[in-house]
Backbone as numpy.savetxt, mean C-alpha at the origin, in Angstrom:
# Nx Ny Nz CAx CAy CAz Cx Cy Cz
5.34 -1.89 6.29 4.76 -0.73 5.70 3.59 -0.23 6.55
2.73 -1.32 7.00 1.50 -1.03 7.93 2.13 -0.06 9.42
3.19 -1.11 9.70 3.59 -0.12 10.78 3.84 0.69 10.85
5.02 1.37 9.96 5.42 2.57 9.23 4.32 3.73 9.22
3.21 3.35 8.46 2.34 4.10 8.58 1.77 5.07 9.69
1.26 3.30 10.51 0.56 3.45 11.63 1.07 4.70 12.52
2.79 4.18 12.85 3.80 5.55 13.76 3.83 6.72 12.60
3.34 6.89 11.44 3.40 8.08 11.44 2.04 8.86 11.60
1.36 8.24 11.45 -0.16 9.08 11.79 -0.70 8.63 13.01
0.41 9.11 13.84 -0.37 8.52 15.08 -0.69 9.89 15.98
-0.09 10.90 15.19 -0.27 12.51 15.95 -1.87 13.06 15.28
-2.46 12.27 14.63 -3.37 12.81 13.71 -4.65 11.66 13.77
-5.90 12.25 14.20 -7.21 11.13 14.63 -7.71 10.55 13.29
-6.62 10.02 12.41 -7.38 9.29 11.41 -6.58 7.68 11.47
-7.69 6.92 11.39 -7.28 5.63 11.51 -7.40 5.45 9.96
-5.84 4.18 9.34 -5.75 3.39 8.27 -7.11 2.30 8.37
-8.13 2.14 7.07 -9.32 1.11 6.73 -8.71 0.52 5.80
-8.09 1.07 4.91 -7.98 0.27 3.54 -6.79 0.66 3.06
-5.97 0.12 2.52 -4.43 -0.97 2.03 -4.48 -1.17 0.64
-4.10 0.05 -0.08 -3.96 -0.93 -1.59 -2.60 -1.58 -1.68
-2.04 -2.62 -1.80 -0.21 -3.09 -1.60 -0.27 -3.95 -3.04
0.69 -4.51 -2.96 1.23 -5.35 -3.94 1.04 -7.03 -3.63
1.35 -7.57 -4.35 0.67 -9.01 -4.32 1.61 -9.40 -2.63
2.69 -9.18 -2.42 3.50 -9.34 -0.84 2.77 -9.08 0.14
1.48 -8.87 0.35 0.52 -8.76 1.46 -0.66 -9.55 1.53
-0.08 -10.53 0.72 -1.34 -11.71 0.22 -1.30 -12.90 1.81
-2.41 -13.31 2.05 -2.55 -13.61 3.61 -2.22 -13.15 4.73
-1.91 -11.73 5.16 -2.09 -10.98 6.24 -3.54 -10.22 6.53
-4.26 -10.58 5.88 -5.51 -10.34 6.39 -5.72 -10.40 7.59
-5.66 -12.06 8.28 -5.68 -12.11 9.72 -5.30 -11.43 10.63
-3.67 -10.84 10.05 -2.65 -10.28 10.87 -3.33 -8.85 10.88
-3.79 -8.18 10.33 -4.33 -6.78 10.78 -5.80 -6.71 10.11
-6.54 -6.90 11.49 -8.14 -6.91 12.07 -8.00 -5.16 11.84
-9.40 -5.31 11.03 -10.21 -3.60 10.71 -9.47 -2.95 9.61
-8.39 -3.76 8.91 -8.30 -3.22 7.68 -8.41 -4.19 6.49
-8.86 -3.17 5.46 -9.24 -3.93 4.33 -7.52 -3.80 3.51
-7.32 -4.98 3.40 -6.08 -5.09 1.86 -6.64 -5.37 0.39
-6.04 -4.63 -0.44 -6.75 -5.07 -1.70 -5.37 -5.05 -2.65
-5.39 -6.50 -3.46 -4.31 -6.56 -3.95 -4.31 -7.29 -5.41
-3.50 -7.66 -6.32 -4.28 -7.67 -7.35 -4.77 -9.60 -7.35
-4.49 -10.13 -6.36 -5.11 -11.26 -6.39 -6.09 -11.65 -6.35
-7.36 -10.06 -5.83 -8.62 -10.64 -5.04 -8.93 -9.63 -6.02
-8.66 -9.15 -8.11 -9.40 -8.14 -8.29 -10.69 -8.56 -8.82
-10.66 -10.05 -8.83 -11.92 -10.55 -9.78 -13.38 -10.71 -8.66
-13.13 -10.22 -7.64 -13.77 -9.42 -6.06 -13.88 -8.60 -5.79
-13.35 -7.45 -6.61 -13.07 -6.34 -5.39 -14.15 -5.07 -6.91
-15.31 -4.02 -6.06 -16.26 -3.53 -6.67 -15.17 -2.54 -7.60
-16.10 -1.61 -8.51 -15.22 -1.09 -9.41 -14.20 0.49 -9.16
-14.52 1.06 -7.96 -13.93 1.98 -6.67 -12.48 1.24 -6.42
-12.66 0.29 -5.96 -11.48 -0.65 -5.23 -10.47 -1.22 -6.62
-11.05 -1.84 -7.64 -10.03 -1.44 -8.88 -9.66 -0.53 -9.51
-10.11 0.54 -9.67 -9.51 1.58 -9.84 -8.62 2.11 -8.84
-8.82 1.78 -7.53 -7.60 2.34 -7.06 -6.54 0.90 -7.13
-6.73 0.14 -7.16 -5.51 -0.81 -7.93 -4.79 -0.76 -8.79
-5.70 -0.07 -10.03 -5.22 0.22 -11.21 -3.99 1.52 -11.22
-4.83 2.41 -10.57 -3.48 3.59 -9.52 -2.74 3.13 -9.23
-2.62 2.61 -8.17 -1.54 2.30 -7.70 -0.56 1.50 -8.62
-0.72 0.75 -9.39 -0.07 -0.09 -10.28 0.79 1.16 -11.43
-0.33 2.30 -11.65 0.54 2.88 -12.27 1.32 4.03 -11.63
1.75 4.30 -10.86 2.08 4.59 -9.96 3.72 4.26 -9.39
3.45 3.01 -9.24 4.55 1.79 -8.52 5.97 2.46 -9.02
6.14 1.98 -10.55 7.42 2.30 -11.30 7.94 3.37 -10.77
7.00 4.41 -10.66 7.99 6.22 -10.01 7.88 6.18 -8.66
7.48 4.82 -7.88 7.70 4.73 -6.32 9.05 4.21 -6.34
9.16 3.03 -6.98 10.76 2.20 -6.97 11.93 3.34 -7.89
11.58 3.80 -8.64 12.65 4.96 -9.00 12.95 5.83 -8.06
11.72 6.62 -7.21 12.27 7.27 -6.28 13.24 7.04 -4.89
12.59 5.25 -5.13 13.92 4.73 -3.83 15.20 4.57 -4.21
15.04 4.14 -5.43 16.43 4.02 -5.75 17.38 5.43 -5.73
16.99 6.17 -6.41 17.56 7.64 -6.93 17.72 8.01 -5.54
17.05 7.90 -4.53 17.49 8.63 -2.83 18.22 7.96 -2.41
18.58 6.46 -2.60 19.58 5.74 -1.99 20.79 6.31 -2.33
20.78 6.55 -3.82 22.24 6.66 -4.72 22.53 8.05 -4.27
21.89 8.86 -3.72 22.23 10.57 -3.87 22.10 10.78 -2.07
21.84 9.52 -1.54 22.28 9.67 0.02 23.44 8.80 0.38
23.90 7.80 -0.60 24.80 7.29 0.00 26.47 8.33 -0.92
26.21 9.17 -1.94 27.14 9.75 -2.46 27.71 10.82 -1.75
């Protein structure tokens, strides 16, 4: 997903800082230096800015995985 990103904003001078993901990005910290991940493992850490956008994203999620699905089914038909 990081990479994904990365190649798409790479025509545009804004660098990725901060990562809200899902608990599947839990110890890649190391793996990408200068960004912050925030996930719901570290929320009893993270100030009240950074849970709220957790809390987003969480509600959120459900109409992300519907939308993959529904484009799979209406691209592979």
């Amino acid at each position: 997903m990081l990479e994904q990103a990365t190649n798409l904003l790479q025509d545009v001078p804004v660098k990725i800082k901060v990562v809200v993901a899902d608990l599947g990005f839990r110890g890649v910290d190391a793996d990408n230096p200068g960004k912050e991940i925030i996930h719901r493992g570290k929320f009893k850490s993270l100030n009240p800015q950074q849970k709220a956008w957790l809390r987003r994203r969480q509600a959120v999620e459900p109409a992300i995985g519907h939308l993959k699905s529904d484009t799979a089914w209406t691209g592979a038909g």
